[in-house]
mmCIF file of C-alpha atoms in Angstrom:
data_model
loop_
_atom_site.group_PDB
_atom_site.id
_atom_site.type_symbol
_atom_site.label_atom_id
_atom_site.label_comp_id
_atom_site.label_asym_id
_atom_site.label_seq_id
_atom_site.Cartn_x
_atom_site.Cartn_y
_atom_site.Cartn_z
ATOM 1 C CA MET A 246 -3.508 -17.662 6.462
ATOM 2 C CA ALA A 247 -5.476 -14.492 5.817
ATOM 3 C CA GLU A 248 -8.703 -13.863 7.684
ATOM 4 C CA THR A 249 -11.524 -13.786 5.191
ATOM 5 C CA GLY A 250 -12.992 -10.327 4.890
ATOM 6 C CA ARG A 251 -10.236 -8.524 6.782
ATOM 7 C CA ILE A 252 -7.029 -6.703 5.858
ATOM 8 C CA ARG A 253 -4.203 -7.316 8.299
ATOM 9 C CA VAL A 254 -1.154 -5.271 9.265
ATOM 10 C CA ALA A 255 2.223 -6.739 10.225
ATOM 11 C CA LYS A 256 2.979 -6.433 13.927
ATOM 12 C CA ASP A 257 6.327 -4.720 13.265
ATOM 13 C CA LYS A 258 4.520 -1.953 11.305
ATOM 14 C CA ALA A 259 1.619 -1.439 13.767
ATOM 15 C CA GLU A 260 3.243 1.488 15.615
ATOM 16 C CA LEU A 261 3.977 3.251 12.322
ATOM 17 C CA VAL A 262 0.368 2.829 11.165
ATOM 18 C CA LYS A 263 -0.878 4.266 14.454
ATOM 19 C CA ALA A 264 1.574 7.178 14.270
ATOM 20 C CA LEU A 265 0.418 8.047 10.748
ATOM 21 C CA THR A 266 -3.224 8.505 11.804
ATOM 22 C CA SER A 267 -4.764 11.573 13.374
ATOM 23 C CA SER A 268 -6.669 9.669 16.056
ATOM 24 C CA ASP A 269 -5.971 9.535 19.802
ATOM 25 C CA GLY A 270 -4.456 13.013 19.839
ATOM 26 C CA GLU A 271 -1.926 12.172 17.137
ATOM 27 C CA THR A 272 -1.460 14.609 14.270
ATOM 28 C CA GLY A 273 -0.700 12.107 11.528
ATOM 29 C CA PRO A 274 -1.478 12.844 7.877
ATOM 30 C CA PHE A 275 -4.182 10.148 7.558
ATOM 31 C CA GLN A 276 -7.652 9.942 9.124
ATOM 32 C CA THR A 277 -7.900 6.150 9.507
ATOM 33 C CA PHE A 278 -5.777 3.021 9.597
ATOM 34 C CA ALA A 279 -7.399 1.993 6.307
ATOM 35 C CA ASP A 280 -6.227 5.230 4.657
ATOM 36 C CA VAL A 281 -2.656 4.487 5.747
ATOM 37 C CA VAL A 282 -2.856 0.930 4.406
ATOM 38 C CA VAL A 283 -4.233 2.028 1.005
ATOM 39 C CA PHE A 284 -1.517 4.679 0.644
ATOM 40 C CA ALA A 285 1.144 2.155 1.656
ATOM 41 C CA ALA A 286 -0.172 -0.405 -0.852
ATOM 42 C CA ALA A 287 -0.013 2.169 -3.660
ATOM 43 C CA LEU A 288 3.544 3.032 -2.612
ATOM 44 C CA GLY A 289 4.465 -0.655 -2.510
ATOM 45 C CA VAL A 290 3.113 -1.170 -6.026
ATOM 46 C CA LYS A 291 4.930 1.889 -7.369
ATOM 47 C CA HIS A 292 8.219 0.532 -6.039
ATOM 48 C CA LYS A 293 7.367 -3.106 -6.874
ATOM 49 C CA LYS A 294 7.837 -4.022 -3.228
ATOM 50 C CA ARG A 295 5.703 -6.922 -2.031
ATOM 51 C CA VAL A 296 6.697 -8.170 1.434
ATOM 52 C CA PRO A 297 5.128 -11.077 3.379
ATOM 53 C CA LEU A 298 3.526 -9.988 6.648
ATOM 54 C CA GLY A 299 5.113 -12.332 9.184
ATOM 55 C CA GLU A 300 3.539 -11.836 12.603
ATOM 56 C CA ILE A 301 0.155 -10.068 12.498
ATOM 57 C CA SER A 302 -0.964 -7.173 14.692
ATOM 58 C CA LYS A 303 -3.915 -8.388 16.769
ATOM 59 C CA ARG A 304 -4.977 -5.000 18.136
ATOM 60 C CA GLU A 305 -4.276 -1.359 17.288
ATOM 61 C CA PRO A 306 -4.575 -1.730 14.419
ATOM 62 C CA SER A 307 -6.589 -4.915 14.457
ATOM 63 C CA PRO A 308 -7.481 -6.488 11.102
ATOM 64 C CA ILE A 309 -9.681 -4.048 9.162
ATOM 65 C CA ARG A 310 -12.931 -5.261 7.621
ATOM 66 C CA VAL A 311 -12.974 -5.166 3.816
ATOM 67 C CA GLU A 312 -16.462 -3.642 4.024
ATOM 68 C CA TYR A 313 -14.857 -0.518 5.450
ATOM 69 C CA PHE A 314 -12.633 -0.207 2.374
ATOM 70 C CA ALA A 315 -15.707 -0.735 0.179
ATOM 71 C CA SER A 316 -17.712 1.931 2.040
ATOM 72 C CA VAL A 317 -15.187 4.604 1.049
ATOM 73 C CA GLY A 318 -14.486 3.216 -2.436
ATOM 74 C CA ASN A 319 -11.023 1.809 -1.714
ATOM 75 C CA ASP A 320 -12.020 -1.790 -2.437
ATOM 76 C CA VAL A 321 -11.295 -0.938 -6.072
ATOM 77 C CA VAL A 322 -7.594 -0.725 -5.206
ATOM 78 C CA ILE A 323 -7.704 -4.215 -3.691
ATOM 79 C CA LYS A 324 -9.433 -5.606 -6.789
ATOM 80 C CA LEU A 325 -7.129 -3.821 -9.250
ATOM 81 C CA LEU A 326 -4.044 -5.138 -7.489
ATOM 82 C CA GLY A 327 -5.491 -8.641 -7.535
ATOM 83 C CA ILE A 328 -6.252 -8.622 -11.235
ATOM 84 C CA THR A 329 -2.970 -6.909 -12.146
ATOM 85 C CA GLU A 330 -0.909 -9.356 -10.130
ATOM 86 C CA THR A 331 -2.676 -12.574 -11.212
ATOM 87 C CA GLN A 332 -3.792 -11.581 -14.729
ATOM 88 C CA ASP A 333 -6.946 -13.601 -13.950
ATOM 89 C CA ILE A 334 -10.380 -11.975 -14.192
ATOM 90 C CA ASN A 335 -11.823 -14.673 -11.918
ATOM 91 C CA ILE A 336 -10.085 -13.083 -8.939
ATOM 92 C CA LEU A 337 -12.843 -10.457 -8.980
ATOM 93 C CA SER A 338 -15.446 -13.082 -8.071
ATOM 94 C CA ALA A 339 -17.490 -12.023 -5.070
ATOM 95 C CA TYR A 340 -18.759 -15.578 -4.562
ATOM 96 C CA GLU A 341 -15.497 -17.476 -4.160
ATOM 97 C CA GLU A 342 -13.865 -17.128 -0.756
ATOM 98 C CA GLU A 343 -10.497 -18.312 -2.087
ATOM 99 C CA TYR A 344 -10.365 -15.400 -4.546
ATOM 100 C CA GLU A 345 -11.202 -12.858 -1.864
ATOM 101 C CA THR A 346 -8.481 -14.324 0.333
ATOM 102 C CA GLN A 347 -5.992 -14.159 -2.534
ATOM 103 C CA ARG A 348 -6.915 -10.529 -3.354
ATOM 104 C CA ASN A 349 -6.566 -9.503 0.279
ATOM 105 C CA HIS A 350 -3.240 -11.313 0.593
ATOM 106 C CA ILE A 351 -1.780 -9.504 -2.439
ATOM 107 C CA PHE A 352 -3.025 -6.155 -1.114
ATOM 108 C CA GLU A 353 -1.618 -6.838 2.381
ATOM 109 C CA GLU A 354 1.820 -7.711 1.015
ATOM 110 C CA TYR A 355 2.020 -4.575 -1.123
ATOM 111 C CA ALA A 356 0.835 -2.497 1.839
ATOM 112 C CA ASN A 357 3.517 -4.112 3.986
ATOM 113 C CA GLY A 358 6.127 -3.290 1.339
ATOM 114 C CA GLY A 359 4.926 0.310 1.226
ATOM 115 C CA LEU A 360 4.995 0.538 5.022
ATOM 116 C CA GLU A 361 8.575 -0.723 4.937
ATOM 117 C CA ILE A 362 9.468 2.088 2.513
ATOM 118 C CA LEU A 363 7.693 4.629 4.727
ATOM 119 C CA GLN A 364 9.450 3.264 7.800
ATOM 120 C CA ASN A 365 12.821 3.925 6.155
ATOM 121 C CA GLU A 366 11.831 7.333 4.789
ATOM 122 C CA LEU A 367 10.311 8.549 8.051
ATOM 123 C CA ARG A 368 13.122 7.376 10.319
ATOM 124 C CA GLY A 369 14.067 10.287 12.569
ATOM 125 C CA ALA A 370 11.304 12.567 11.264
ATOM 126 C CA VAL A 371 9.436 14.792 13.690
ATOM 127 C CA ASP A 372 6.639 15.822 11.319
ATOM 128 C CA TYR A 373 5.459 12.858 9.258
ATOM 129 C CA SER A 374 3.198 14.985 7.054
ATOM 130 C CA GLU A 375 6.052 17.232 5.972
ATOM 131 C CA ARG A 376 8.410 14.308 5.366
ATOM 132 C CA ILE A 377 5.822 12.457 3.275
ATOM 133 C CA LEU A 378 5.216 15.593 1.187
ATOM 134 C CA LEU A 379 8.964 15.957 0.614
ATOM 135 C CA PHE A 380 9.222 12.286 -0.316
ATOM 136 C CA LEU A 381 6.330 12.525 -2.794
ATOM 137 C CA SER A 382 7.703 15.756 -4.305
ATOM 138 C CA TYR A 383 11.087 14.109 -4.781
ATOM 139 C CA GLN A 384 9.440 11.086 -6.427
ATOM 140 C CA ARG A 385 7.490 13.323 -8.814
ATOM 141 C CA ASN A 386 10.588 15.349 -9.729
ATOM 142 C CA GLN A 387 12.550 12.167 -10.398
ATOM 143 C CA GLN A 388 9.801 10.928 -12.714
ATOM 144 C CA GLU A 389 9.656 14.245 -14.592
ATOM 145 C CA GLU A 390 13.433 14.228 -15.078
ATOM 146 C CA GLN A 391 13.321 10.678 -16.457
ATOM 147 C CA GLU A 392 10.547 11.609 -18.890
ATOM 148 C CA GLU A 393 12.551 14.580 -20.196
ATOM 149 C CA GLU A 394 15.646 12.533 -21.075
ATOM 150 C CA PHE A 395 16.171 12.002 -24.770
ATOM 151 C CA ASP A 396 16.338 8.290 -25.487
ATOM 152 C CA LEU A 397 18.080 7.269 -28.726
ATOM 153 C CA SER A 398 17.135 3.620 -28.265
ATOM 154 C CA LYS A 399 13.616 4.257 -29.596
ATOM 155 C CA PHE A 400 15.181 4.940 -33.019
ATOM 156 C CA LEU A 401 16.961 1.575 -33.159
ATOM 157 C CA PHE A 402 15.312 -1.257 -35.053
#
């Protein structure tokens, strides 16, 4: 079960999260573990990929306090995912521990899904920053091409 007040990372994704940060002499594209997790969650949502965590990383990265996400304004992402996924406004309650646990759990699973996508996309890459930029550029171009297609179905009744 989720630790109240902490966001966890799956043990099998811990090395990737560490490699994506610019701490300990690494040159990753993200400043903190929390930044990686928020990006991964957004990626997981975009691709509708929600994956259970399985075994949890106990250290490096250890579970990240939700207060850290709040201090940089990223707690909004956790709350938006919770309300979008459950369609229940009560999940925003700051006074009910069960709702916080549920919000965190949803966020963790989307982050894990996003990390799985990143793991596949970054396989064999030397420069993670460059590969992520290429991946994001490709995603944007795909979206623009889809928007430009002429769709006759909107004229059908």
